[in-house]
GROMACS .gro file of N, CA and C in nm:
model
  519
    1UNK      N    1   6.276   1.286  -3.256
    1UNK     CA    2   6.322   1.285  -3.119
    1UNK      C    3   6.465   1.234  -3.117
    2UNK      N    4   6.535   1.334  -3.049
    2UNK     CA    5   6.675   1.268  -3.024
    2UNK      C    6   6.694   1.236  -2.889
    3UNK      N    7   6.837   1.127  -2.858
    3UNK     CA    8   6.850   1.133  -2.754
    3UNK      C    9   6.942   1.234  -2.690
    4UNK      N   10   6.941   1.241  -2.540
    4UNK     CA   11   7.016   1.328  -2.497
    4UNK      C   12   7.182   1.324  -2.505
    5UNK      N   13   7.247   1.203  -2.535
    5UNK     CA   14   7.405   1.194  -2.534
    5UNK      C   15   7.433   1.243  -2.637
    6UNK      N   16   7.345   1.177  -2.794
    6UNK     CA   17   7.394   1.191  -2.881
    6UNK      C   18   7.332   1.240  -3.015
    7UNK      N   19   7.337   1.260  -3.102
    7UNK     CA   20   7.264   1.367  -3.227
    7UNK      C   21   7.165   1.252  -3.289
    8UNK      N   22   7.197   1.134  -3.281
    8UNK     CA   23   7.152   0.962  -3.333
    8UNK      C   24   6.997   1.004  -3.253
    9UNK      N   25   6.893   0.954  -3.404
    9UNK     CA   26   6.777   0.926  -3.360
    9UNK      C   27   6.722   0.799  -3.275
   10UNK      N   28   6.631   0.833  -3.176
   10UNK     CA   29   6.606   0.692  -3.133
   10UNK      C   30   6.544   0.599  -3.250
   11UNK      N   31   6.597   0.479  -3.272
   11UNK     CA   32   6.507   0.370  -3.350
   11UNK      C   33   6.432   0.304  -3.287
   12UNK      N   34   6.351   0.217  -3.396
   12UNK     CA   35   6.225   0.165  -3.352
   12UNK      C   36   6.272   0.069  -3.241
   13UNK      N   37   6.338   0.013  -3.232
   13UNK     CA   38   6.366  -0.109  -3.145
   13UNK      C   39   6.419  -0.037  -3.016
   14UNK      N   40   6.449   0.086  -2.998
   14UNK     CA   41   6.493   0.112  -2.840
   14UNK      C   42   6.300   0.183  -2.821
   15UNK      N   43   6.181   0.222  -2.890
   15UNK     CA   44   6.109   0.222  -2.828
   15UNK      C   45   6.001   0.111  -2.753
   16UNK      N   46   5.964   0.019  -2.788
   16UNK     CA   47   5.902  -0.121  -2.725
   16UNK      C   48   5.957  -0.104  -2.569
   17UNK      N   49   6.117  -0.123  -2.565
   17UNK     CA   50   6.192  -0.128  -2.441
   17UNK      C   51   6.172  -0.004  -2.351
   18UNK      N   52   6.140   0.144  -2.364
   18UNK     CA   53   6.113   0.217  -2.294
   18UNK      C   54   5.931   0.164  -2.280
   19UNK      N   55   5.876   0.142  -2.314
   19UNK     CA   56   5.684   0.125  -2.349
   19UNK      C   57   5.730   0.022  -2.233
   20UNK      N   58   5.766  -0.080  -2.243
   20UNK     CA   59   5.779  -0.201  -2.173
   20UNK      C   60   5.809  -0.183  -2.018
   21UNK      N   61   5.918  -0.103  -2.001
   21UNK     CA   62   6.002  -0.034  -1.895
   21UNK      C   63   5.894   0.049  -1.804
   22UNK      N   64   5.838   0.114  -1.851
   22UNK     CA   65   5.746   0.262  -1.824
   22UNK      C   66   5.587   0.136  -1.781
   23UNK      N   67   5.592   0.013  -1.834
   23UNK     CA   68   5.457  -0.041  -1.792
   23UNK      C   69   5.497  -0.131  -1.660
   24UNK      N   70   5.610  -0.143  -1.667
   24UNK     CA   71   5.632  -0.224  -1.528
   24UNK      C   72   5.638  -0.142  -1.426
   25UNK      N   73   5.690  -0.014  -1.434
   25UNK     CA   74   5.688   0.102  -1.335
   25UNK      C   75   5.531   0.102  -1.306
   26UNK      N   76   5.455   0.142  -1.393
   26UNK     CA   77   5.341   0.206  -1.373
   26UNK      C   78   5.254   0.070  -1.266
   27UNK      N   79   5.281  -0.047  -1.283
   27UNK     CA   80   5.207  -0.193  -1.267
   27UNK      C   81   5.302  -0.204  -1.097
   28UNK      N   82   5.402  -0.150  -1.107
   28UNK     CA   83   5.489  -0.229  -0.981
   28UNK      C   84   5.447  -0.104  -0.869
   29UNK      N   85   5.430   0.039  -0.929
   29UNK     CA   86   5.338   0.158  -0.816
   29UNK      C   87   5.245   0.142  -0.794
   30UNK      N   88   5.134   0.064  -0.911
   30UNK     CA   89   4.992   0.064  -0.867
   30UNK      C   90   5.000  -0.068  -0.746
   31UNK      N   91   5.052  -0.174  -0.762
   31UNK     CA   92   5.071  -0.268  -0.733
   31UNK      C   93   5.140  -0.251  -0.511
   32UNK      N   94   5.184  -0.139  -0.532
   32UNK     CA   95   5.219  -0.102  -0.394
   32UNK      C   96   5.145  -0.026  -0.368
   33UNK      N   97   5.048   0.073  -0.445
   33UNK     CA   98   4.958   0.156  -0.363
   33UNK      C   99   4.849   0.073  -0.316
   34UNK      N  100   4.842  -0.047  -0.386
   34UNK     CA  101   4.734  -0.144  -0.346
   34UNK      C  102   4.712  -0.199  -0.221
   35UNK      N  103   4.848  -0.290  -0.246
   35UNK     CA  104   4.895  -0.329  -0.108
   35UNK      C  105   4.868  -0.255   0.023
   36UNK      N  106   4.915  -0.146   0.033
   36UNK     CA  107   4.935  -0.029   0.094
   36UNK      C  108   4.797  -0.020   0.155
   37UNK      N  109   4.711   0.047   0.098
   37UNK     CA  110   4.572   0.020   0.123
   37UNK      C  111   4.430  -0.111   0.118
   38UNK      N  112   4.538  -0.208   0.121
   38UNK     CA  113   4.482  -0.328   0.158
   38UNK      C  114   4.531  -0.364   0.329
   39UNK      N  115   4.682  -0.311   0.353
   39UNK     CA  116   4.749  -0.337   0.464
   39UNK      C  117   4.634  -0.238   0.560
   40UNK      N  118   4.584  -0.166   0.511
   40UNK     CA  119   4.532  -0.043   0.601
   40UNK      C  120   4.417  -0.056   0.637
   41UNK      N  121   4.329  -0.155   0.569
   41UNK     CA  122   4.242  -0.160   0.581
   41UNK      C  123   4.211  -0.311   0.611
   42UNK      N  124   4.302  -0.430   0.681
   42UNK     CA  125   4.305  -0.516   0.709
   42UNK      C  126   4.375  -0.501   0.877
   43UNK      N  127   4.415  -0.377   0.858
   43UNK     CA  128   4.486  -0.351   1.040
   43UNK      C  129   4.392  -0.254   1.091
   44UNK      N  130   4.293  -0.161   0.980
   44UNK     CA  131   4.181  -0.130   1.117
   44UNK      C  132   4.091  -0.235   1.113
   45UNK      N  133   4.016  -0.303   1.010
   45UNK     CA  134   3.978  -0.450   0.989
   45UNK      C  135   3.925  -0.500   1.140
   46UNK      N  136   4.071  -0.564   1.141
   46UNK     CA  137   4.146  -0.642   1.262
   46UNK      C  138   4.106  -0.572   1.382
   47UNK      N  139   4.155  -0.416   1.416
   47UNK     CA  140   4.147  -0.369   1.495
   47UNK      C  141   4.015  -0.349   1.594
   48UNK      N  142   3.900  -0.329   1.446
   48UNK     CA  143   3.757  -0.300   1.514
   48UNK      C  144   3.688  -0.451   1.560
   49UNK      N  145   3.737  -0.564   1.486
   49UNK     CA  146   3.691  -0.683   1.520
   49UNK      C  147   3.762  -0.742   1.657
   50UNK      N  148   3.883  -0.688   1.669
   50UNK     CA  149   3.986  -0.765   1.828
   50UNK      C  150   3.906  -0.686   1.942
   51UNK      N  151   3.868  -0.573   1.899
   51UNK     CA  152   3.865  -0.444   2.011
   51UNK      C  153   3.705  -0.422   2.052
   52UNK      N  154   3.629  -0.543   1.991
   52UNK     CA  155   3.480  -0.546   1.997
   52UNK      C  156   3.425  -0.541   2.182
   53UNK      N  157   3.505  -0.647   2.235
   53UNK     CA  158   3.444  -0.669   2.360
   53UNK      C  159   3.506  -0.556   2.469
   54UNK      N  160   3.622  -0.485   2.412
   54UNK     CA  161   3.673  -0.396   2.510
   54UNK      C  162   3.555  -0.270   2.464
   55UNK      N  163   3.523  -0.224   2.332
   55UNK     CA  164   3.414  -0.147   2.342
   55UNK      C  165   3.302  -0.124   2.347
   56UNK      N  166   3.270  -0.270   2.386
   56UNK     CA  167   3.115  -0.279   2.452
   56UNK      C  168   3.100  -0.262   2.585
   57UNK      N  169   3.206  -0.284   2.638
   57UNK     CA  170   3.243  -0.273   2.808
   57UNK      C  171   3.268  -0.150   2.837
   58UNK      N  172   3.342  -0.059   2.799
   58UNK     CA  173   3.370   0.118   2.742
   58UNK      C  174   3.192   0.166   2.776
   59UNK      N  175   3.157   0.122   2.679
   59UNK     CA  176   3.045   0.157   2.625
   59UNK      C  177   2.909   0.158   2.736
   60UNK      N  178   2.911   0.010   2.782
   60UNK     CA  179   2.820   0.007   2.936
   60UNK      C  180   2.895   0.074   3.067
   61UNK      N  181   2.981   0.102   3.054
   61UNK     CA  182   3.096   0.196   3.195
   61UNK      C  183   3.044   0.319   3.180
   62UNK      N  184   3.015   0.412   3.037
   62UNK     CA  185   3.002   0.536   3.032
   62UNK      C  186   2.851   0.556   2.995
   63UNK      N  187   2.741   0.457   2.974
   63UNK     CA  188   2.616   0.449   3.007
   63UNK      C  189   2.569   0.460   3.126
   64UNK      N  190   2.611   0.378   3.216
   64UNK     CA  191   2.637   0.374   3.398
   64UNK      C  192   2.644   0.513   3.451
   65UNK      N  193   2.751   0.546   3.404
   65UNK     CA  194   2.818   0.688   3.451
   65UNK      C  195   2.711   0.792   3.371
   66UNK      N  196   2.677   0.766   3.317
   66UNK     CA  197   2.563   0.912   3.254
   66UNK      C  198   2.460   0.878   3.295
   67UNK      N  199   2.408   0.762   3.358
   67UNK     CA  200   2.285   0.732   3.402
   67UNK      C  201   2.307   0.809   3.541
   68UNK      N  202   2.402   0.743   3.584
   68UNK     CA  203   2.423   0.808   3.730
   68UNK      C  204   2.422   0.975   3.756
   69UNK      N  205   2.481   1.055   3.677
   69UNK     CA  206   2.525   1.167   3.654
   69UNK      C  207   2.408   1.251   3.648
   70UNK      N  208   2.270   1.179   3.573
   70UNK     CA  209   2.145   1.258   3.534
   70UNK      C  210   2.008   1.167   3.645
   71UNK      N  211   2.139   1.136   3.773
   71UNK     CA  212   2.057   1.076   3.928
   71UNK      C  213   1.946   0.990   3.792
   72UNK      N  214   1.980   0.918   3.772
   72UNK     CA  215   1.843   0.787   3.692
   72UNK      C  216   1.939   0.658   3.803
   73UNK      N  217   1.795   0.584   3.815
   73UNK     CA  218   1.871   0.495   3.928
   73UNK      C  219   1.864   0.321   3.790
   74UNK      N  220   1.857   0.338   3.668
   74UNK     CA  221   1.846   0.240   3.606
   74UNK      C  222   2.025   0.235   3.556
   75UNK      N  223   2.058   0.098   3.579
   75UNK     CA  224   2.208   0.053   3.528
   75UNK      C  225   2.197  -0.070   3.452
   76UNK      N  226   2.289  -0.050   3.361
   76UNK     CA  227   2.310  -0.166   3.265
   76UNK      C  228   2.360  -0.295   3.340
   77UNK      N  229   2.346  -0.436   3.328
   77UNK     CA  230   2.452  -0.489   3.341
   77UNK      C  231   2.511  -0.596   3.296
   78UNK      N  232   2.500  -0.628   3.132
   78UNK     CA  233   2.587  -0.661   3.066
   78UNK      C  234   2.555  -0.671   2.901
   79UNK      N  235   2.664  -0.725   2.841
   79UNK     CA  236   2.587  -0.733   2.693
   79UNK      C  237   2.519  -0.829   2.709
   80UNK      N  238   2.385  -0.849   2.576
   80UNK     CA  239   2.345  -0.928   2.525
   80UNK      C  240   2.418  -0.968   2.398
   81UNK      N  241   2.500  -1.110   2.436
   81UNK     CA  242   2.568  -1.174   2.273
   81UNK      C  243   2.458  -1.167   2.187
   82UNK      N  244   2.454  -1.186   2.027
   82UNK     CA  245   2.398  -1.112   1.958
   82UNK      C  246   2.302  -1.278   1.925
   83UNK      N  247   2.417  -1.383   1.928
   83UNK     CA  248   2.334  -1.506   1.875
   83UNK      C  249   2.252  -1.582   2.010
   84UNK      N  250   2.230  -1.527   2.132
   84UNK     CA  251   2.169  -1.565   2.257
   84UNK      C  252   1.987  -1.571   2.166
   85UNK      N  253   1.973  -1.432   2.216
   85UNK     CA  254   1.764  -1.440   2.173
   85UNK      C  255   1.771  -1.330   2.067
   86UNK      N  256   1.854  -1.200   2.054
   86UNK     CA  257   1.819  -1.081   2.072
   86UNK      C  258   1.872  -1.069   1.945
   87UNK      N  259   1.924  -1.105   1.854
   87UNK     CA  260   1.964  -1.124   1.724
   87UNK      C  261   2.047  -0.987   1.682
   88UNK      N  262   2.107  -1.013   1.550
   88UNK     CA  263   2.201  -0.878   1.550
   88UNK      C  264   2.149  -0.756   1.509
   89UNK      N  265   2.164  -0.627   1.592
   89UNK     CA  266   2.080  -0.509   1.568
   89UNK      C  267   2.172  -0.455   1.520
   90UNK      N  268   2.150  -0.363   1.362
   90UNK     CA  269   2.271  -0.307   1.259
   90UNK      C  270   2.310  -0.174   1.337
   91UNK      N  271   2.209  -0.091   1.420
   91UNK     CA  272   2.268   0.021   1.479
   91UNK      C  273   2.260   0.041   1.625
   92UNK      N  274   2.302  -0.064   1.696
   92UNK     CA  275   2.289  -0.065   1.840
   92UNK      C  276   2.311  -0.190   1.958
   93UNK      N  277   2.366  -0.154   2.042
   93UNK     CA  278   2.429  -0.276   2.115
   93UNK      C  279   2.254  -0.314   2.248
   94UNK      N  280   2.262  -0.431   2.235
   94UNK     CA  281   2.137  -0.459   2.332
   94UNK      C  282   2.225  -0.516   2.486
   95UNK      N  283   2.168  -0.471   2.593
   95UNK     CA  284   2.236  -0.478   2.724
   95UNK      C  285   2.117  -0.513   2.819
   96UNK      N  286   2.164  -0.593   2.875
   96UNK     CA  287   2.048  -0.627   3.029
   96UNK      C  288   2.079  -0.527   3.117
   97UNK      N  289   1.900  -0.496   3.199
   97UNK     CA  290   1.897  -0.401   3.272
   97UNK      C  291   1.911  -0.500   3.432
   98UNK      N  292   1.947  -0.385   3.494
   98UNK     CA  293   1.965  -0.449   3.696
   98UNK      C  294   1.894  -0.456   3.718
   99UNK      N  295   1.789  -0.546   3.768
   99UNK     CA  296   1.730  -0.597   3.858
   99UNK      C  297   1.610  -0.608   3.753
  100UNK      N  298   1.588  -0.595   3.660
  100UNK     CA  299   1.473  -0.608   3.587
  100UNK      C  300   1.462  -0.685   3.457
  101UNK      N  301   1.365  -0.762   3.419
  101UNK     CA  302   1.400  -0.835   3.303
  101UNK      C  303   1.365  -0.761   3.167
  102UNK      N  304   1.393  -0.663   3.156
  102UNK     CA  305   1.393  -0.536   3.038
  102UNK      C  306   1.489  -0.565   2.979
  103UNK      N  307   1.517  -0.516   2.846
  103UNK     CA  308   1.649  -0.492   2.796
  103UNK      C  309   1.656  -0.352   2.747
  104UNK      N  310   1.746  -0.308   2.739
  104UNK     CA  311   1.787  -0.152   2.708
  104UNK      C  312   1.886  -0.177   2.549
  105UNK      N  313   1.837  -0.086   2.481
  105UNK     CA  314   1.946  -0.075   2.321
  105UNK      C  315   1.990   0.035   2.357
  106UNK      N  316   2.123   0.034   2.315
  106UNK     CA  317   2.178   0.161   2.327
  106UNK      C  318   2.236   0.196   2.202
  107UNK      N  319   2.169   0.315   2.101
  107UNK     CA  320   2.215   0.378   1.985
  107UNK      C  321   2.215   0.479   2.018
  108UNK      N  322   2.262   0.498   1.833
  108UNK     CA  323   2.293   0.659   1.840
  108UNK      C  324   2.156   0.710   1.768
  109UNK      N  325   2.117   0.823   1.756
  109UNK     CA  326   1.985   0.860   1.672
  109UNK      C  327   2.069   0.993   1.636
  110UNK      N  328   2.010   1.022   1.505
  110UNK     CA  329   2.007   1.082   1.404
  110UNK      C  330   1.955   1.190   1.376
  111UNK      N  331   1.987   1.336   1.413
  111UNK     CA  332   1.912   1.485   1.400
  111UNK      C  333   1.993   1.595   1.342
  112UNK      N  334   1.956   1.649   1.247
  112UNK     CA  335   1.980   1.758   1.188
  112UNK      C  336   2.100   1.700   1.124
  113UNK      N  337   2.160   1.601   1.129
  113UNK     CA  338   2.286   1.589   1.121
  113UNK      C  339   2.396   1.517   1.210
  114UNK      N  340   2.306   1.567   1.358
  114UNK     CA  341   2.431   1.504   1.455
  114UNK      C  342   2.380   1.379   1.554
  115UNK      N  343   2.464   1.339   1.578
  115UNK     CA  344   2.466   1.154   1.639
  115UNK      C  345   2.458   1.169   1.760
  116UNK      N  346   2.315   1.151   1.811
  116UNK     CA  347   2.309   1.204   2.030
  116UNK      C  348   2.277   1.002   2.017
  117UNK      N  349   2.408   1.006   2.141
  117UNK     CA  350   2.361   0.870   2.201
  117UNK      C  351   2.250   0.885   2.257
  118UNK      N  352   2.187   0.759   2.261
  118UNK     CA  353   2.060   0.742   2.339
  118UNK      C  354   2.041   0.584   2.359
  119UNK      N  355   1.925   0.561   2.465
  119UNK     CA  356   1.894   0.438   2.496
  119UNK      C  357   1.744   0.409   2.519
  120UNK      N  358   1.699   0.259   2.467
  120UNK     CA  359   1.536   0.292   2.482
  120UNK      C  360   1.533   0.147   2.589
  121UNK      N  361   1.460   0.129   2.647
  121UNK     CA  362   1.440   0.039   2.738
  121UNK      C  363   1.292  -0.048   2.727
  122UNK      N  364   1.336  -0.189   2.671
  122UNK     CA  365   1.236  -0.216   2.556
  122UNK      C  366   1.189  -0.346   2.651
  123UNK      N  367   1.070  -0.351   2.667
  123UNK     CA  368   1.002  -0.453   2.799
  123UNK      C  369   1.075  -0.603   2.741
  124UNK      N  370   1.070  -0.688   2.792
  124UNK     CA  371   1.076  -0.811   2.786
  124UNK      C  372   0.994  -0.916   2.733
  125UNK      N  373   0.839  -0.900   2.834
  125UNK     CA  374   0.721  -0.977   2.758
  125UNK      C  375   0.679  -0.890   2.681
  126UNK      N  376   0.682  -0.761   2.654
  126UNK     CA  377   0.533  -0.731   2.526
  126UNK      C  378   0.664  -0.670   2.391
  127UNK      N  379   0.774  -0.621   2.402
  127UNK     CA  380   0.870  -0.612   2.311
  127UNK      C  381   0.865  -0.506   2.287
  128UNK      N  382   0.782  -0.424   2.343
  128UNK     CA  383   0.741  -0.228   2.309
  128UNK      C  384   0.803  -0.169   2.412
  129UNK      N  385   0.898  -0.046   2.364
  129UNK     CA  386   0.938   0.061   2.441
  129UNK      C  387   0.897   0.137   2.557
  130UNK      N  388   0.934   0.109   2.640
  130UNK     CA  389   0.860   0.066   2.833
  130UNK      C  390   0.867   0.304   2.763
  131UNK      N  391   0.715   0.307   2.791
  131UNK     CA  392   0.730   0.443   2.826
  131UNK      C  393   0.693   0.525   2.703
  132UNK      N  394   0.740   0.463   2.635
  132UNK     CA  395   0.689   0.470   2.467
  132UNK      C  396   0.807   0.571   2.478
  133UNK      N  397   0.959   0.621   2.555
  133UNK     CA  398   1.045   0.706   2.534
  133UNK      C  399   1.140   0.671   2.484
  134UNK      N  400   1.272   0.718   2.472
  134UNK     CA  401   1.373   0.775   2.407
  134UNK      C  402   1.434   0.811   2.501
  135UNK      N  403   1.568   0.776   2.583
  135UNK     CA  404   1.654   0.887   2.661
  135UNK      C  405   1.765   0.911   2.585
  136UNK      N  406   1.807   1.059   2.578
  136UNK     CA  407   1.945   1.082   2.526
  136UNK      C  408   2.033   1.057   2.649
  137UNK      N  409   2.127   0.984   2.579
  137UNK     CA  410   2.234   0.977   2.728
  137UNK      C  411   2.341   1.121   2.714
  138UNK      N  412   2.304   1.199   2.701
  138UNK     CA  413   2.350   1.334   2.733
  138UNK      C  414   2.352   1.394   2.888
  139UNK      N  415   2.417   1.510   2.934
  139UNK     CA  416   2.464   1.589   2.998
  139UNK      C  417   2.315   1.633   3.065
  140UNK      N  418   2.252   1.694   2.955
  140UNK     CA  419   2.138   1.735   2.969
  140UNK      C  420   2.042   1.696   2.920
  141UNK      N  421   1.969   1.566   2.962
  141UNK     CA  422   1.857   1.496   2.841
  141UNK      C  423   1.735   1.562   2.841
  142UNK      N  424   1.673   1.642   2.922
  142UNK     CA  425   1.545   1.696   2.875
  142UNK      C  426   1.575   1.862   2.744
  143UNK      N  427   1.673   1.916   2.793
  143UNK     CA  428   1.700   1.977   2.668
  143UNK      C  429   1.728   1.940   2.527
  144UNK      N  430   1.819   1.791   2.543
  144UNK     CA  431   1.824   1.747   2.361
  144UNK      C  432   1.698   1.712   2.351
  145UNK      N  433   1.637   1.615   2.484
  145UNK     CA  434   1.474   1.577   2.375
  145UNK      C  435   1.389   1.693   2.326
  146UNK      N  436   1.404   1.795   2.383
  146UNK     CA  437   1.296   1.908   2.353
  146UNK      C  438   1.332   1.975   2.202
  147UNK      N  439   1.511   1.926   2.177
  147UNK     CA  440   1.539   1.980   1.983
  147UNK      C  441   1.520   1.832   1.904
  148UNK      N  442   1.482   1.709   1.939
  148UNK     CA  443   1.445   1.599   1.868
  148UNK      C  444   1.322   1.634   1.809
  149UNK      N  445   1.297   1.612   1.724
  149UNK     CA  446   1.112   1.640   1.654
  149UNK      C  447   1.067   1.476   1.746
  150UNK      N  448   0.940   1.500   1.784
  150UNK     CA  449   0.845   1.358   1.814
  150UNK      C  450   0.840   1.279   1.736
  151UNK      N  451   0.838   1.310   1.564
  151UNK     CA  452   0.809   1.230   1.500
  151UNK      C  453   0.958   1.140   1.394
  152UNK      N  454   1.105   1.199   1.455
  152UNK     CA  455   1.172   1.148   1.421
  152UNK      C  456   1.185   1.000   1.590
  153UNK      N  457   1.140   1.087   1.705
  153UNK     CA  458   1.133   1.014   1.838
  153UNK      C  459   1.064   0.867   1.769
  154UNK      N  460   0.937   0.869   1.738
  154UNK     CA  461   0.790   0.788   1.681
  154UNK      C  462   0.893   0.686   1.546
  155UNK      N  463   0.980   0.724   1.491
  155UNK     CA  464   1.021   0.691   1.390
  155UNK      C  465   1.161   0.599   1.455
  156UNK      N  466   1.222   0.609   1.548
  156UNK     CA  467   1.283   0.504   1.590
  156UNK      C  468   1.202   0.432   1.663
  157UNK      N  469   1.118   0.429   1.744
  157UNK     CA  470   1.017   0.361   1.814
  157UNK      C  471   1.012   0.240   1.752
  158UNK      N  472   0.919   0.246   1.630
  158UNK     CA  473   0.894   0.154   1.526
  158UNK      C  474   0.978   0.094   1.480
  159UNK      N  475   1.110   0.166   1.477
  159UNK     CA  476   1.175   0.041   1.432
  159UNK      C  477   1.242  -0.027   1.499
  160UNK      N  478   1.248   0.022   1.632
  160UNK     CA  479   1.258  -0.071   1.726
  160UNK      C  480   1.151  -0.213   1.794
  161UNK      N  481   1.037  -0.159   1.774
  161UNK     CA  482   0.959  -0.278   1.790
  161UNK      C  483   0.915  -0.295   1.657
  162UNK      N  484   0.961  -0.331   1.564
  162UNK     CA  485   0.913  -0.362   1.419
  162UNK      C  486   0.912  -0.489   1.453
  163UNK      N  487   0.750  -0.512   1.424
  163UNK     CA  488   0.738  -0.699   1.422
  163UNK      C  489   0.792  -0.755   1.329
  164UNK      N  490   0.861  -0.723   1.191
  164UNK     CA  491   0.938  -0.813   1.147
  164UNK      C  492   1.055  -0.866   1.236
  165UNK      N  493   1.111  -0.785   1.304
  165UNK     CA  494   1.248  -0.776   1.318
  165UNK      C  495   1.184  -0.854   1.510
  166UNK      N  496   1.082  -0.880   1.543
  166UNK     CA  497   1.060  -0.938   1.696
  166UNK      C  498   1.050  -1.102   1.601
  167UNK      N  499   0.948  -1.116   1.469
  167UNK     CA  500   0.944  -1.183   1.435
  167UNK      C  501   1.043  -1.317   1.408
  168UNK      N  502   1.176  -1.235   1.370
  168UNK     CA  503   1.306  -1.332   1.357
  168UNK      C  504   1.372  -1.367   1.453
  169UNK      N  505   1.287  -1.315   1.588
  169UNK     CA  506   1.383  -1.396   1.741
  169UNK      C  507   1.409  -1.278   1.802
  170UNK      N  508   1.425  -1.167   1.778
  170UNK     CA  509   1.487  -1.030   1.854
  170UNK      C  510   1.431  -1.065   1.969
  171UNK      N  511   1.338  -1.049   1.982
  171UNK     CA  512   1.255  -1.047   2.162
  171UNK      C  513   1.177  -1.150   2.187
  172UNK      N  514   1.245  -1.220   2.308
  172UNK     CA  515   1.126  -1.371   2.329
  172UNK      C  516   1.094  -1.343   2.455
  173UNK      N  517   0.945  -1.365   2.479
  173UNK     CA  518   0.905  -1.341   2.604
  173UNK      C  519   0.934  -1.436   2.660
   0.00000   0.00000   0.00000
């Protein structure tokens, strides 16, 4: 290997210094792509943890409004903090109902693929799903329930009143 100025082979001692050169490059890019995606993922981080109480409030405004919309005269009206009775539920925000001592979860459920909000309205004293139903908070809820299978319906049920999970405090009469 020659170099480019001159006909002179490189010697051993100018290679170490390129090896050396070429590892600080490689260490000082990885070293910013890191960063980079540490910054990115510490500012949505941040973002989903600052922006918690504005989208739980979002969240009961456009429950309201779809309740209203599909004439249901049941309204949310407020969160349940998670360390009050009702303990933390991994896929769903728990909300007090108006005028009744029910509580309502509001998730998303899981079909074919796609994510239909919904809400179950879960008694107070006995901890079981007032109705044994499921509402999609959709446009049109008796049409999505009629493409839900029953037995994916039956399959959140349960795990909504799963006595382990009443067991650790979720629901106190």
């Amino acid at each position: 290997m020659r170099h480019e100025d001159g006909p002179e082979p490189i010697g051993p001692g100018d290679l170490p210094e390129a090896e050396v050169y070429s590892f600080r490059t490689q260490v000082t890019e990885r070293g910013i792509s890191i960063g980079w995606i540490a910054g990115i993922l510490l500012l949505g981080g941040g973002m989903w943890f600052f922006t918690q109480s504005l989208r739980t409030a979002l969240l009961l405004q456009t429950v309201n409004q779809v309740l209203e919309t599909v004439q249901d005269s049941r309204r949310l009206e407020g969160l349940i903090p998670w360390h009050v009775s009702w303990g933390r539920f991994p896929w769903g925000n728990w909300y007090t109902l108006a005028d009744s001592e029910d509580r309502v979860l509001v998730f998303s459920l899981m079909s074919n693929g796609i994510f239909i909000p919904c809400m179950a309205v879960v008694s107070a004293g006995t901890g079981k799903v007032v109705g044994d139903t499921i509402l999609p908070l959709t446009s049109h809820p008796e049409q999505t329930l009629k493409q839900i299978p029953r037995g994916l319906i039956k399959t959140y049920i349960r795990r909504i009143e799963n006595p382990s999970f009443l067991q650790r405090g979720a629901v106190r009469p």
